[in-house]
XYZ file of C-alpha atoms in Angstrom:
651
model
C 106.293 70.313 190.389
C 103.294 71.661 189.169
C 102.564 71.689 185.564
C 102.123 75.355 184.141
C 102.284 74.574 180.211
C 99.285 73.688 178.606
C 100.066 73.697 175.478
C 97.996 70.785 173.434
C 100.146 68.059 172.891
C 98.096 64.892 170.891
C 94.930 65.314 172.536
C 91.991 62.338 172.633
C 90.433 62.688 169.428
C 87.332 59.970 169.751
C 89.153 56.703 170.866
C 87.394 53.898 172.722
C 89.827 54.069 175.514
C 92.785 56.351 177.134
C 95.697 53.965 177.452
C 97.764 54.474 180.336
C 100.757 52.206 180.396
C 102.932 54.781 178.743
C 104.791 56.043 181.339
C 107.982 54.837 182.671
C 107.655 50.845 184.419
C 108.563 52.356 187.883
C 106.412 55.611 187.534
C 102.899 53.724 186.688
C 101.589 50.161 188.872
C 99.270 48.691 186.675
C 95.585 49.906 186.369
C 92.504 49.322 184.223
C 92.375 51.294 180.725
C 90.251 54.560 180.937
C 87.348 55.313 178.963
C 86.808 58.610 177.593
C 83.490 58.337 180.044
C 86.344 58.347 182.815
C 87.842 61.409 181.068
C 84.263 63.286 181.046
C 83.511 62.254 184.768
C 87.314 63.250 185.890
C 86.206 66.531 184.142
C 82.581 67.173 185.983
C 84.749 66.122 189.029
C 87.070 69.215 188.754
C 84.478 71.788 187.597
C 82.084 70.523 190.987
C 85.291 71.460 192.536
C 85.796 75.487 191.077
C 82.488 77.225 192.449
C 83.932 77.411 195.864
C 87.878 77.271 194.921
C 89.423 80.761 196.192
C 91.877 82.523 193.702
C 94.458 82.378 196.391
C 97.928 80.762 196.182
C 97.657 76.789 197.182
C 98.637 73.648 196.958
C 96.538 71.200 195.050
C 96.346 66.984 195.017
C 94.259 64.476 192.694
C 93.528 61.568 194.107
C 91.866 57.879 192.155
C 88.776 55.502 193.488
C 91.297 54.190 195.941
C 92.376 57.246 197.720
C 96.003 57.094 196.428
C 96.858 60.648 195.303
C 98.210 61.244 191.423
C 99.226 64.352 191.624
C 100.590 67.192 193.141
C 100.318 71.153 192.004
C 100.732 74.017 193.163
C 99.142 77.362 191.929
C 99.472 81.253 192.375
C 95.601 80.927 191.902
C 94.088 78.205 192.972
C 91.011 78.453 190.828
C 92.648 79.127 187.439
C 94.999 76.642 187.777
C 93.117 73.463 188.295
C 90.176 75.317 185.702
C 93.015 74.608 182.775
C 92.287 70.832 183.592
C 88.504 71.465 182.505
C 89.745 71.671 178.949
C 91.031 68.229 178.063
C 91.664 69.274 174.332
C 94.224 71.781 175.410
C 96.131 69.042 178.165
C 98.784 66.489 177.446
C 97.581 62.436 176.592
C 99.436 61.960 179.984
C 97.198 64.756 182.104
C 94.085 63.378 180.200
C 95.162 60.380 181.297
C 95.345 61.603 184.903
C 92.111 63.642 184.889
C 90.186 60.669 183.692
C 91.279 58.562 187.182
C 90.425 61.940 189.063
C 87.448 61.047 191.676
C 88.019 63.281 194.406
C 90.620 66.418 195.165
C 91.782 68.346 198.135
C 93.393 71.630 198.357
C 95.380 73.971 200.910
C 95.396 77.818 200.633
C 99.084 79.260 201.484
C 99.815 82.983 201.733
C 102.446 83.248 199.199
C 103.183 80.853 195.830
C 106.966 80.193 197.731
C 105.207 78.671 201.223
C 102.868 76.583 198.155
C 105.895 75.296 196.349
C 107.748 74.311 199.408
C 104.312 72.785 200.374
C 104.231 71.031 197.201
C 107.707 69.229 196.998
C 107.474 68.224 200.913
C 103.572 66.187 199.798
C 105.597 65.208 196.289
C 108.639 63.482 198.389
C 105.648 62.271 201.189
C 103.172 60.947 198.965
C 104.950 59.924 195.774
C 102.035 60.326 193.284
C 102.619 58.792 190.137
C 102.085 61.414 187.866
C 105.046 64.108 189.325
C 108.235 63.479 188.725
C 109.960 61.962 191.500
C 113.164 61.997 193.293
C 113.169 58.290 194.373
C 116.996 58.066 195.807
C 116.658 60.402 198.509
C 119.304 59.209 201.514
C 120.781 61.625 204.059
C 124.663 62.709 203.226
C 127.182 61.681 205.249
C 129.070 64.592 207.309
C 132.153 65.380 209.215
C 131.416 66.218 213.262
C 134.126 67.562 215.520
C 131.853 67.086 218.427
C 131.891 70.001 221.082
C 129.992 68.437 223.887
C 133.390 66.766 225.270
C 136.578 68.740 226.789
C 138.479 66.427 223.820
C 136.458 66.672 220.632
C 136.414 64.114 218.810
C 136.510 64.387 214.889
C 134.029 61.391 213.746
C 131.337 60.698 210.517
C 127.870 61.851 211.166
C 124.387 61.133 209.384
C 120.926 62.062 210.448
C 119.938 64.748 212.609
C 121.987 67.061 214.084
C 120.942 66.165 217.620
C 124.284 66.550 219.259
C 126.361 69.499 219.985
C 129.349 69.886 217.203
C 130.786 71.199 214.018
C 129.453 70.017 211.328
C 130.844 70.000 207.689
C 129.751 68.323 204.540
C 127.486 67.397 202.663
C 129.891 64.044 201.384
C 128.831 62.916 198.375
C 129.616 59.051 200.079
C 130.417 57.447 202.984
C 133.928 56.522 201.516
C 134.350 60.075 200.819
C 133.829 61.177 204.684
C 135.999 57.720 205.466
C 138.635 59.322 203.327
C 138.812 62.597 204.965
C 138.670 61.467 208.085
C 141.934 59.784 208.281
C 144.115 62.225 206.227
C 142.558 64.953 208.862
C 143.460 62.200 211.727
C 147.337 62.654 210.067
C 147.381 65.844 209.933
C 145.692 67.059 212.864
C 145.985 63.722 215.977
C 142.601 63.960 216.662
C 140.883 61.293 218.551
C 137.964 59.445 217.065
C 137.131 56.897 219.587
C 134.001 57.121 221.281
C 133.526 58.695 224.760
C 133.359 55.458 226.782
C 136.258 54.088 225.201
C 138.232 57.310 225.895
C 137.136 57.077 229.399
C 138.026 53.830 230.124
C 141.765 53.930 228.650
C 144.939 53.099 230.758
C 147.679 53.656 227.781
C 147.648 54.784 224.452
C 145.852 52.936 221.397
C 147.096 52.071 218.117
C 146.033 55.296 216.698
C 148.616 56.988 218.756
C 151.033 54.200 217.431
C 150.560 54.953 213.720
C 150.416 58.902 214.749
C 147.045 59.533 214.063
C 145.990 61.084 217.686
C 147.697 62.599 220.297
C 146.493 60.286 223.028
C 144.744 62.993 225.517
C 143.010 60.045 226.911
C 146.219 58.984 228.752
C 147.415 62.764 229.428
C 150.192 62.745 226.852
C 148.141 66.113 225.774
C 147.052 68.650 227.441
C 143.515 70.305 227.182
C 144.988 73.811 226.021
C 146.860 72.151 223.813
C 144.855 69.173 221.762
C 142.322 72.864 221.838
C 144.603 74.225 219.645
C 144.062 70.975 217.302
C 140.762 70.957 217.020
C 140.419 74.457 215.909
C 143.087 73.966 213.426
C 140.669 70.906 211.510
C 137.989 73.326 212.547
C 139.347 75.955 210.376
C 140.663 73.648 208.067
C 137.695 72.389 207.518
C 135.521 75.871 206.817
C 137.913 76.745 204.149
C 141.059 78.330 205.464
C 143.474 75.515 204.704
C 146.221 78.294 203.223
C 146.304 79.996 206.437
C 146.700 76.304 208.124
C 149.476 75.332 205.904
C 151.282 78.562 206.161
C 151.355 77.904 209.881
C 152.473 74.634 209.830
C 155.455 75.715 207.515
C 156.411 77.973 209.595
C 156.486 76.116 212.276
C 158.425 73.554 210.064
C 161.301 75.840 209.643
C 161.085 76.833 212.751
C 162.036 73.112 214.244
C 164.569 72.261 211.659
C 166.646 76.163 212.639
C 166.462 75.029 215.944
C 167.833 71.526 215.231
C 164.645 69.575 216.661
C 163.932 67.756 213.122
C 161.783 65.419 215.244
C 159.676 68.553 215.559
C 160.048 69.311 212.547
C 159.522 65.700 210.521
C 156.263 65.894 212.446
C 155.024 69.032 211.011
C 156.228 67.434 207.475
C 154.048 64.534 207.693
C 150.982 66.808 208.768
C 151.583 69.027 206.152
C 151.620 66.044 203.558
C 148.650 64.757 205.027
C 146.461 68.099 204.130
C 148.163 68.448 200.812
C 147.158 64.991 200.086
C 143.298 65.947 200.953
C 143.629 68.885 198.316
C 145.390 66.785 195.908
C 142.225 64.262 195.688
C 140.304 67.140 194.355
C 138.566 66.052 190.875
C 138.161 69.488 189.928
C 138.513 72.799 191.487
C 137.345 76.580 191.074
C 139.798 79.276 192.461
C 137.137 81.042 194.826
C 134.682 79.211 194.475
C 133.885 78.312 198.593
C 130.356 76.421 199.322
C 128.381 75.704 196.030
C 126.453 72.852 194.412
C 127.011 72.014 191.007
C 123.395 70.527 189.414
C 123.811 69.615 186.158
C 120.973 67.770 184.008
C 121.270 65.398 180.734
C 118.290 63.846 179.257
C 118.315 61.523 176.653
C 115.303 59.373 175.388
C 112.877 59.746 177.461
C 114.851 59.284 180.833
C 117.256 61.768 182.447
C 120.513 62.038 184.676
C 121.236 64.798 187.200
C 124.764 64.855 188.860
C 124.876 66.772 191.391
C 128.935 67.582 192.980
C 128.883 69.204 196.376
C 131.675 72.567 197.150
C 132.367 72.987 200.593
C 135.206 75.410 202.038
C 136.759 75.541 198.313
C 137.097 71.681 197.915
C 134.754 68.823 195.910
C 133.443 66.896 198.638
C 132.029 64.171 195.697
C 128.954 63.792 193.109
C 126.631 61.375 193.141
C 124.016 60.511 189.727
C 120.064 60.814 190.394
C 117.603 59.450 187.563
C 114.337 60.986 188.544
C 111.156 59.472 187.513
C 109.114 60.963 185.288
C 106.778 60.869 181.937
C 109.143 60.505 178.777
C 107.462 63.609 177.350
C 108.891 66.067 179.833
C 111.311 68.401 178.849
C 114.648 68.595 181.117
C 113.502 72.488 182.881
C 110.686 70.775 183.988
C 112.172 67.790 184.973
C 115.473 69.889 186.519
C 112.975 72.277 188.675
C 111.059 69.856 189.861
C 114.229 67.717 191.333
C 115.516 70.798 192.608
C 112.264 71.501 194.664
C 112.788 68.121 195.838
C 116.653 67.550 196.714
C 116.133 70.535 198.878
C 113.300 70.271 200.891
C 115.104 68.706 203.939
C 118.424 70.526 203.849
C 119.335 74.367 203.139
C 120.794 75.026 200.053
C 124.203 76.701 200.167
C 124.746 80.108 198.970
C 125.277 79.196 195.044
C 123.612 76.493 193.350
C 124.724 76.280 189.668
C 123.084 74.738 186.906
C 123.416 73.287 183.510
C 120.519 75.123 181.992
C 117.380 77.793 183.093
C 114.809 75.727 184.971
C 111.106 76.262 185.018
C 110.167 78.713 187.573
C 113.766 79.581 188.028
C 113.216 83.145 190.056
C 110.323 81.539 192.292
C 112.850 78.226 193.195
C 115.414 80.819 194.019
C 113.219 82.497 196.703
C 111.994 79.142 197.906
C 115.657 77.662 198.683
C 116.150 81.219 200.348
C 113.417 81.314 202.427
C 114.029 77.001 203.417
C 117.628 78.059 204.057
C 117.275 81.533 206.066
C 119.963 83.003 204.082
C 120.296 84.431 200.314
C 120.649 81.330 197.925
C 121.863 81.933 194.113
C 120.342 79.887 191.823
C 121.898 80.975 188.137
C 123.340 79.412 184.768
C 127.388 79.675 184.380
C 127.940 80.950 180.826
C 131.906 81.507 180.629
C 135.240 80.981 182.407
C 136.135 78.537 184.978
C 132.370 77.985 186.390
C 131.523 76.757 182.935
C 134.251 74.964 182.401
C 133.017 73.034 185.964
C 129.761 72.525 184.600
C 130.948 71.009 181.904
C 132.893 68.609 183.727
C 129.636 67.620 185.386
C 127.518 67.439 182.095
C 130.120 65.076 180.724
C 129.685 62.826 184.055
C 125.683 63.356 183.879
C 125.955 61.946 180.187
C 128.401 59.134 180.951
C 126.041 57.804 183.592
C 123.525 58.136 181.900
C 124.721 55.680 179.108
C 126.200 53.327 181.386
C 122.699 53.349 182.859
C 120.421 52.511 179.792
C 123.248 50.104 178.801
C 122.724 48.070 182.445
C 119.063 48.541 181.940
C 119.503 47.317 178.210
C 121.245 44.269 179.704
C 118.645 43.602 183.241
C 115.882 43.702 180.075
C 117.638 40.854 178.056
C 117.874 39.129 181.650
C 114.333 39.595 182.411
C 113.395 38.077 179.332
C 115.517 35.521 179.467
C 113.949 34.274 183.066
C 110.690 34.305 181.751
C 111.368 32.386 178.953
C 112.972 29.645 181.309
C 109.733 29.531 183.973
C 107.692 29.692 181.253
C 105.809 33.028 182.230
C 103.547 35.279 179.697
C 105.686 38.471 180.191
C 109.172 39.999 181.741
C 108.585 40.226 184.760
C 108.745 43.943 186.307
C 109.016 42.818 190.251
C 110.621 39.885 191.367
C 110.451 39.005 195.370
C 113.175 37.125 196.754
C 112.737 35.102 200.186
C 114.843 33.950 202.242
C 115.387 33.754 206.441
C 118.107 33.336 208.849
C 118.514 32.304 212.254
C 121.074 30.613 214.833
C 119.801 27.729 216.648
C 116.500 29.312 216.439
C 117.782 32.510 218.046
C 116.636 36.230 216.750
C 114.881 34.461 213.597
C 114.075 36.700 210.785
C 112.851 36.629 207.582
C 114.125 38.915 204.925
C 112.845 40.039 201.559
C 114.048 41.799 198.405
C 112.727 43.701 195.682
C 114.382 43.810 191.800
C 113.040 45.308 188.774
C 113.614 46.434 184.768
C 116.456 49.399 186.932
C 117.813 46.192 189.138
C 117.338 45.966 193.097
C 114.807 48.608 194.287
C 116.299 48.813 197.802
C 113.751 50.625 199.130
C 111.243 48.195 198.864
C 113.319 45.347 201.392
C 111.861 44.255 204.286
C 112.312 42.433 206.804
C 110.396 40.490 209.101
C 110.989 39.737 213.040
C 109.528 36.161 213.261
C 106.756 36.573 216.041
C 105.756 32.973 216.784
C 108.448 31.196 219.209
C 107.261 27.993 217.604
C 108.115 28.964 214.729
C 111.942 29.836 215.188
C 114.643 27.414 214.383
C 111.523 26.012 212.022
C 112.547 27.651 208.178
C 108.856 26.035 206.981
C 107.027 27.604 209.692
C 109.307 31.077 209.073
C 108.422 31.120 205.782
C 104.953 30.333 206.173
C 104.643 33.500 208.533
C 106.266 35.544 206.542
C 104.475 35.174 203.088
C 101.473 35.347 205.383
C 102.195 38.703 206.664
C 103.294 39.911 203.693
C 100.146 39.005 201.418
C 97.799 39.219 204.128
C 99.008 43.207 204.277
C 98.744 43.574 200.845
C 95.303 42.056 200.339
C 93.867 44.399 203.279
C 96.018 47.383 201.398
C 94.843 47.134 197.586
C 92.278 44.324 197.420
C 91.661 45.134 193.671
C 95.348 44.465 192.837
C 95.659 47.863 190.969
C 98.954 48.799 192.336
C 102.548 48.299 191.961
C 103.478 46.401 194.677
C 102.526 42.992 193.586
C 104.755 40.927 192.004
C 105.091 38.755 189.255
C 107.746 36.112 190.238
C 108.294 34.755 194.101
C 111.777 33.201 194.169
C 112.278 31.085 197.189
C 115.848 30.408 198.672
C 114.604 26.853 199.334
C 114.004 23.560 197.993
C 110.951 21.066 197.304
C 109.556 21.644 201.068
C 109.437 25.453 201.451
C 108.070 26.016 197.886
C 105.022 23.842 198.790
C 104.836 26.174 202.306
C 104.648 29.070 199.777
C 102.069 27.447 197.564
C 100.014 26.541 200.469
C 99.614 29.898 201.816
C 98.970 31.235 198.521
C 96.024 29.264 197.591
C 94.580 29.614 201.386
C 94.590 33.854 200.324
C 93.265 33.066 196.802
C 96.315 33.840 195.327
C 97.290 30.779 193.073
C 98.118 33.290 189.935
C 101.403 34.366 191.159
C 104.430 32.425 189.513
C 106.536 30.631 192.171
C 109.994 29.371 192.146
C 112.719 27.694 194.678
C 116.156 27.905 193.886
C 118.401 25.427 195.857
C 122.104 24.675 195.482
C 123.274 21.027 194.594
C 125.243 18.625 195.757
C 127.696 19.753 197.984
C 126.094 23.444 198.033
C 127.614 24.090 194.976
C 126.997 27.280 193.165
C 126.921 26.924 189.364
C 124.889 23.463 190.199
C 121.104 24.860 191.313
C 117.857 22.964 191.074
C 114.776 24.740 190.515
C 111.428 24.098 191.464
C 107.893 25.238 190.367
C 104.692 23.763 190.996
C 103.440 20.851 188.467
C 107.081 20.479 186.852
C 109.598 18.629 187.236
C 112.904 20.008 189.372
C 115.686 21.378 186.733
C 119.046 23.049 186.179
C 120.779 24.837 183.878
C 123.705 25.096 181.919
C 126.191 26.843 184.894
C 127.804 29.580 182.445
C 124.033 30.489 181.750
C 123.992 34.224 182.230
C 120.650 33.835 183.592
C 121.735 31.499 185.876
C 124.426 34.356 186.959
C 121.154 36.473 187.755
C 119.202 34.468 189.450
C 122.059 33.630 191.748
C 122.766 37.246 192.095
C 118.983 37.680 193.258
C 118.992 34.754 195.731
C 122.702 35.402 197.334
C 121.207 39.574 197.683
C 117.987 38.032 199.577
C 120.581 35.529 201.641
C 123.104 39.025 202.355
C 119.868 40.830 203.176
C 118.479 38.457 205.718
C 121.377 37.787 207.605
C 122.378 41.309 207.859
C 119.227 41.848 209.371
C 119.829 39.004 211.524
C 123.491 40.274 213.191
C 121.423 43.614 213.643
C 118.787 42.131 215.767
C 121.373 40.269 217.258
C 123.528 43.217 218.381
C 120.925 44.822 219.296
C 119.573 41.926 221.907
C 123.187 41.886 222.737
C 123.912 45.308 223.432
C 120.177 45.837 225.293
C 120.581 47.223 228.978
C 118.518 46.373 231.895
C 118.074 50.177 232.589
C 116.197 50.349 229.275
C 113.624 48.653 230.776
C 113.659 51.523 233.521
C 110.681 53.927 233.060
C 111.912 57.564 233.432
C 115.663 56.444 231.955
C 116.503 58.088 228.719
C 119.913 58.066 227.175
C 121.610 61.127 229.528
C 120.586 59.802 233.153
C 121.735 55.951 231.710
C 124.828 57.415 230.717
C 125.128 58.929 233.597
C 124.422 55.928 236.102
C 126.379 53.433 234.025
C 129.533 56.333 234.604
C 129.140 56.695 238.055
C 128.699 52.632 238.592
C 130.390 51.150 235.983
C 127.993 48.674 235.223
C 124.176 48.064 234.885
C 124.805 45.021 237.515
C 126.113 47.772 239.951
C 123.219 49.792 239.564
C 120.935 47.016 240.523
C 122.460 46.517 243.721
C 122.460 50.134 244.540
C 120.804 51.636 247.294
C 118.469 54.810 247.499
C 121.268 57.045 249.021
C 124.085 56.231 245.939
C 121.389 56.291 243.287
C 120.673 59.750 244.620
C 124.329 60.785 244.403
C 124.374 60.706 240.877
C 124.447 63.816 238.359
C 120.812 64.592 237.187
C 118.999 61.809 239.109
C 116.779 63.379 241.513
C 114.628 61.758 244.872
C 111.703 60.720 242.955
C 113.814 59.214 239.483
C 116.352 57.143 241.885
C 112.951 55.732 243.845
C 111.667 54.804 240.262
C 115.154 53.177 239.466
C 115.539 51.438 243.297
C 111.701 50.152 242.843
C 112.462 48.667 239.811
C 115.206 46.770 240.630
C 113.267 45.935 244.051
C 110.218 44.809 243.681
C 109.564 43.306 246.831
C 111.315 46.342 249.077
């Protein structure tokens, strides 16, 4: 979010140098200490900038030597705005810290301050700069999908983008949460949720029908009119309506038990159950409430916890716990707007958003989220009755996290210290890299690497590598010499200087004697002997509790097995081991499940679909000839040429 208070906060009186390792571990990669002749250049820097800045709305970004941007503002007027950074007695340490890295800037005019402070949050989420606060746990929600591009529907978990034709409800706060759902709708609806090949392909009914969980229309044992008459039920179910639902299936209860059919009428029973069991996992509800979010924001020294609990069709659909990044010195409006801004910029808002307390900018958010979502969007405060009793509810769980956090990152500190104290290094260290590959018989090799910090793993910064050279596979000294190449070769072409944050301080190797000295030796051939380096092995037997380390120029050594360090080293190495053969079975399924007709120009999912339907197989396709290629749905003359050529080189 942009900053709009200036108000002086311990300005730069006459010091030698503007420190800037203040800021949170995660928030700020290291960088050289600023002069106060950096703080007077940053300065003439801006003010070169002003005699041609328009006093239009815009979107602003600062950017260092390197070209990384620091931050990004946006302004109702472009040219008062970024004037207020002229004045570095009247800015925070932290903006005089920023100003004095400024080199260059670049700016985009908008027509209103709404289009610049969607413009803003979409470059915050993009770019990351160091100095906004940041919204670093951004996944997609999980949602439910009764798909309508099938004469059955099926009712299955969706995430991504809504590329297929279907009902869509949600957000889920968690996949468990949609996994949940799912099968107490399955109960009390029969809906299929097999995929469409496997419902095409069925000769008699599959266990779901056994445990009464679908009403097997793949076998005929339902008819189209009526397994309709299903799906809208969820459907409705689903948007909110779930009295009217359970009224009907009372009724229809009673009706079956006066007429003596208490098969019937058991049935109906169950189904009924099944909903009220749905309802009944409900944490906490509001009596009219329908589609809301629930944002509520705690902040405690220096760091902050937002819970946000997600209202759809009049039940809680889950919370999840967000600690943005940001400077210790912001206040929780600022901090709360400028996740808000965030969380929102790649899905509409429903109609109410409630939270804990005003946030900065409150009225211009409002219109933003209404303008992203095409539809009004409340943004407002609940100050009595049962909306504030909700929001309490979620300030109490914003709080709780909150302390269970800075008690885990209490306890990954003491851990931290604790492993450099045992490989002797000068500091905690703030990233460890963990290596380690997998392969079978030298098939699909991959290499794998993870990322853990002061906060524990930083998932986003895995990777994984697809081992290139076919000499290399099967060979876990060759792997791991390519993929500590890669990796450092990358980083040395990306940030030569070494100013940023993703170089680490400890490389621990899931390897003995042999691929610690590959390490070393690819290390010192990219000048890069100052990193600390250590392989973990498992002793005799492969036992765990029984590891030798080993580091360069001492001796290989254990450690007492109900070490807690020990515990967290293993915990590092067997998260590298999960990570790398995950990776592995992916690249594996994929080979597995790869189709000749991919290799087909002109053949995109629909017309494969299509041909594998009509044949059965991508073997019978081969074989075809020009006159059955051409008798399939949506493959034309020229496309079943392209297919028949393929296939037949020669002619």
């Amino acid at each position: 979010m942009a900053m709009t208070d200036t108000t002086p906060d311990t300005p730069i009186e006459t010091p030698e140098a503007v420190p800037v390792e203040t800021a949170p571990a995660e928030a700020v990669p290291k960088v050289r200490r600023r002069t106060v002749a950096d703080l007077n250049r940053g300065v003439e820097t801006i003010k070169a900038y002003l005699r041609t800045l328009p006093v239009t709305p815009g979107v602003y970004r600062m950017m260092n030597e390197g070209g990384d941007v620091l931050y990004v503002g946006k302004a109702r007027n472009l040219k008062r705005r970024v004037a207020n950074y002229t004045v570095p007695a009247k800015l925070p340490v932290r903006l005089q810290r920023m100003v004095a890295e400024t080199v260059t800037m670049e700016f985009v005019t908008t027509h209103t301050e709404v289009e610049a402070l969607l413009l803003e949050s979409n470059l915050i989420k993009r770019l990351m700069p160091r100095y906004n606060v940041l919204l670093r746990d951004d996944k997609t929600f999980p949602h439910i999908m009764i798909t309508r591009d099938h004469d059955y529907p099926a009712l299955i978990k969706h995430r991504g983008a809504r590329d297929r034709a279907g009902d869509y409800f949600g957000p889920f706060a968690s996949a468990g949460a949609v996994n949940r759902t799912i099968t107490a709708l399955q109960r009390a609806f029969l809906l299929r949720n097999c995929t469409d090949s496997v419902f095409s392909t069925r000769t008699r009914p599959c266990l779901q029908f056994q445990i009464k969980r679908c009403t097997a229309p793949c076998v005929g044992r339902v008819n189209r009119a009526q397994y309709g008459e299903q799906v809208d039920e969820a459907a409705a179910f689903l948007a909110g309506k779930s009295r009217d639902i359970q009224t009907r299936m009372a009724s229809a209860m009673m009706a079956a038990s006066e007429a003596l059919d208490f098969e019937t009428a058991a049935k109906m029973r169950d189904r009924i159950r099944a909903l009220t069991a749905i309802q009944a996992h409900q944490d906490i509800n509001v009596e009219g409430m329908e589609d809301a979010d629930i944002i509520a924001a705690y902040q405690d020294g220096g760091s902050t916890c937002i819970q946000v609990f997600f209202f759809r069709g009049g039940r809680n659909n889950g919370n999840r716990a967000y600690f943005p990044s940001h400077d210790k010195n912001q206040g929780t409006a600022e901090v709360l707007s400028a996740f808000i801004a965030q969380f929102y910029d790649n899905r509409a808002a429903p109609g109410l958003v409630l939270i804990s307390e005003d946030a900065e900018e409150q009225e211009l958010l409002a219109e933003a989220l209404t303008l992203r979502a095409g539809r009004k969007v409340e943004l407002a405060v609940p100050k009595r009755g049962d909306k504030k009793r909700l929001m309490d509810h979620a300030l109490t769980n914003a709080r709780e996290a909150h302390g269970r956090r800075l008690s885990e990152t209490g306890s990954q500190a003491k851990l931290l210290a604790g492993v450099a104290e045992l490989f002797g290094l000068e500091a905690p260290p703030t990233r460890i890299e963990i290596y380690d590959n997998s392969h079978i018989q030298g098939a699909h090799p991959i290499g794998g690497m993870v990322v853990a910090g002061p906060d524990g793993f930083i998932k986003n910064a895995y990777r994984k590598f697809n081992i290139r050279d076919p000499k290399a596979a099967g060979d876990d000294f060759a792997m791991m010499r390519e993929v500590l190449t890669r990796r450092f070769e990358r980083a040395l072409k990306e940030d030569p200087e070494r100013t940023g944050d993703t170089w680490p301080d400890l490389l621990l190797i899931d390897g003995g004697e042999g691929q610690l000295g590959v390490v070393v030796e690819v290390l010192a051939e990219l000048g890069l002997s100052d990193i600390a380096l250590v392989g973990i092995a498992k002793g005799p037997d492969r036992d765990a509790g029984r590891e030798r380390f080993f580091m360069p120029g001492r001796a290989p050594f254990g450690m007492d097995p109900r070490d807690p360090v020990l515990y967290f080293l293993q915990r590092l190495r067997d998260e590298a081991h999960r990570w790398a053969i995950g990776s592995h079975r992916q690249r594996r399924e994929k080979a597995i499940s790869a189709s000749p007709l991919d290799e087909v120009a002109g053949i995109g999912p629909k017309r494969k679909k299509a041909l594998l339907l009509h044949f059965g197989s991508a073997q019978a396709v081969s074989r075809a000839g020009l006159a059955d290629l051409r008798a399939v749905d949506g493959i034309s003359d020229a496309v079943a040429k392209i297919i028949y050529d393929h296939f037949h080189p020669d002619g």
